[in-house]
mmCIF file of C-alpha atoms and ligand atoms in Angstrom:
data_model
loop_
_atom_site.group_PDB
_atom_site.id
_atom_site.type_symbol
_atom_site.label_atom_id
_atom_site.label_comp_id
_atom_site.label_asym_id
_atom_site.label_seq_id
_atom_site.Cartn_x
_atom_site.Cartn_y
_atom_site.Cartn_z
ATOM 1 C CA UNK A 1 -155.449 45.701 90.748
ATOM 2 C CA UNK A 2 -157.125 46.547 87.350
ATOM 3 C CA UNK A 3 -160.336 45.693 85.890
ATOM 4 C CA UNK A 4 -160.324 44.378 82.541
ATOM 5 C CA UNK A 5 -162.728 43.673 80.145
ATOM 6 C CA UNK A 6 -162.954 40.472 78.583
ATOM 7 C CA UNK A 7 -165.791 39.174 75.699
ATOM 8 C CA UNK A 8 -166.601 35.232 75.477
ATOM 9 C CA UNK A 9 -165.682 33.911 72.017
ATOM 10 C CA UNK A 10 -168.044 31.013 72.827
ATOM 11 C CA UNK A 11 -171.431 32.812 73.468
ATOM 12 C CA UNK A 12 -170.716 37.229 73.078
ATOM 13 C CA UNK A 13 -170.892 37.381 76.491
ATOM 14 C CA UNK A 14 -169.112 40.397 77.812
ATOM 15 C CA UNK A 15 -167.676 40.008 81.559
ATOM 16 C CA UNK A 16 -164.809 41.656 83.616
ATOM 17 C CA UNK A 17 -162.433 40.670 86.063
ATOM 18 C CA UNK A 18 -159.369 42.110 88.375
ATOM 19 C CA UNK A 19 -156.290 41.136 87.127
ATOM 20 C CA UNK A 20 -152.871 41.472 87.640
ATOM 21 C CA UNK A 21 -151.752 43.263 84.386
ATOM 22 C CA UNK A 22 -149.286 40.195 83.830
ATOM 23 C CA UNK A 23 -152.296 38.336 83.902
ATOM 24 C CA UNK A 24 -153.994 40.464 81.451
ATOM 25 C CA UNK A 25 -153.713 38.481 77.891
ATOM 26 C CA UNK A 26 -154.181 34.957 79.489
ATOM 27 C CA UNK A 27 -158.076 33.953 78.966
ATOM 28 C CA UNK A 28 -160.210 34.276 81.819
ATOM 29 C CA UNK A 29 -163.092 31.969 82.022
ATOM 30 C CA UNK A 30 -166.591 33.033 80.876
ATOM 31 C CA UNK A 31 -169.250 33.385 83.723
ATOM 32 C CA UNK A 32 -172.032 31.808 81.326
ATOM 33 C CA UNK A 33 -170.974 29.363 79.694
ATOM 34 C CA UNK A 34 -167.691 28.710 81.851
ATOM 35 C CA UNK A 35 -165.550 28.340 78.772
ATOM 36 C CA UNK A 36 -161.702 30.137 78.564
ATOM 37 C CA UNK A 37 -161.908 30.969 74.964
ATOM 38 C CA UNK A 38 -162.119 35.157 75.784
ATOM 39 C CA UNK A 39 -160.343 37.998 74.589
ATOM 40 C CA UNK A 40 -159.547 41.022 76.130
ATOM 41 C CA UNK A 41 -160.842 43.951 75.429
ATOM 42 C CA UNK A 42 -159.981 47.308 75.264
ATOM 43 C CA UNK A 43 -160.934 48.734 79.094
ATOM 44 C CA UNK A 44 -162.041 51.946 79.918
ATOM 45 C CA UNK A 45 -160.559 51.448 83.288
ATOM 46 C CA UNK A 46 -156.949 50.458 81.742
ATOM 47 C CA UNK A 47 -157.000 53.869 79.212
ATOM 48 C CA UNK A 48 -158.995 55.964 81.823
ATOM 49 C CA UNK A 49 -160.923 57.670 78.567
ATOM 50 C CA UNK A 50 -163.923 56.897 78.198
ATOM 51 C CA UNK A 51 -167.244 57.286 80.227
ATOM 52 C CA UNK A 52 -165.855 59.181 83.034
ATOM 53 C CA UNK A 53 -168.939 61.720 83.414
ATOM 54 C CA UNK A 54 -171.553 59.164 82.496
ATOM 55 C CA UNK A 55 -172.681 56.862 85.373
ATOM 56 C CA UNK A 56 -169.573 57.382 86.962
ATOM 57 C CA UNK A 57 -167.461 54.691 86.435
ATOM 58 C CA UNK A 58 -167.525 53.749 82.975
ATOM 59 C CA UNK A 59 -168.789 50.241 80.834
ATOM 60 C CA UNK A 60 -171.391 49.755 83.143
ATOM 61 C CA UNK A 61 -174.384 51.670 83.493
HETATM 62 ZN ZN1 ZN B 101 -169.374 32.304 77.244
#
């Protein structure tokens, strides 16, 4: 299952979660401030570009 990427619309708050990719689009609720207004966002793990030397894994460091 996928990690994606997800920022709170609410507070900035920038949180991921495994998803089903059907699942991917629907909001996922903010860890903070518990609302659902979140967009995805474009994941390093979904494109497999970015990060992969530094840290290891990518987004987090
Ligand atoms: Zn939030």
């Amino acid at each position: 299952m996928p990690m994606y990427e997800y920022r709170c619309t609410k507070c900035g708050r920038r949180f991921e979660k495994l998803r089903r990719f059907a699942d991917r689009d629907r909001p996922a609720e903010c860890p903070d401030c518990k609302s659902e207004e979140s967009e995805p966002q474009i994941s390093c793990f979904a494109t497999g570009g970015c990060g992969a030397g530094a840290g290891g894994r990518g987004g987090f460091t």
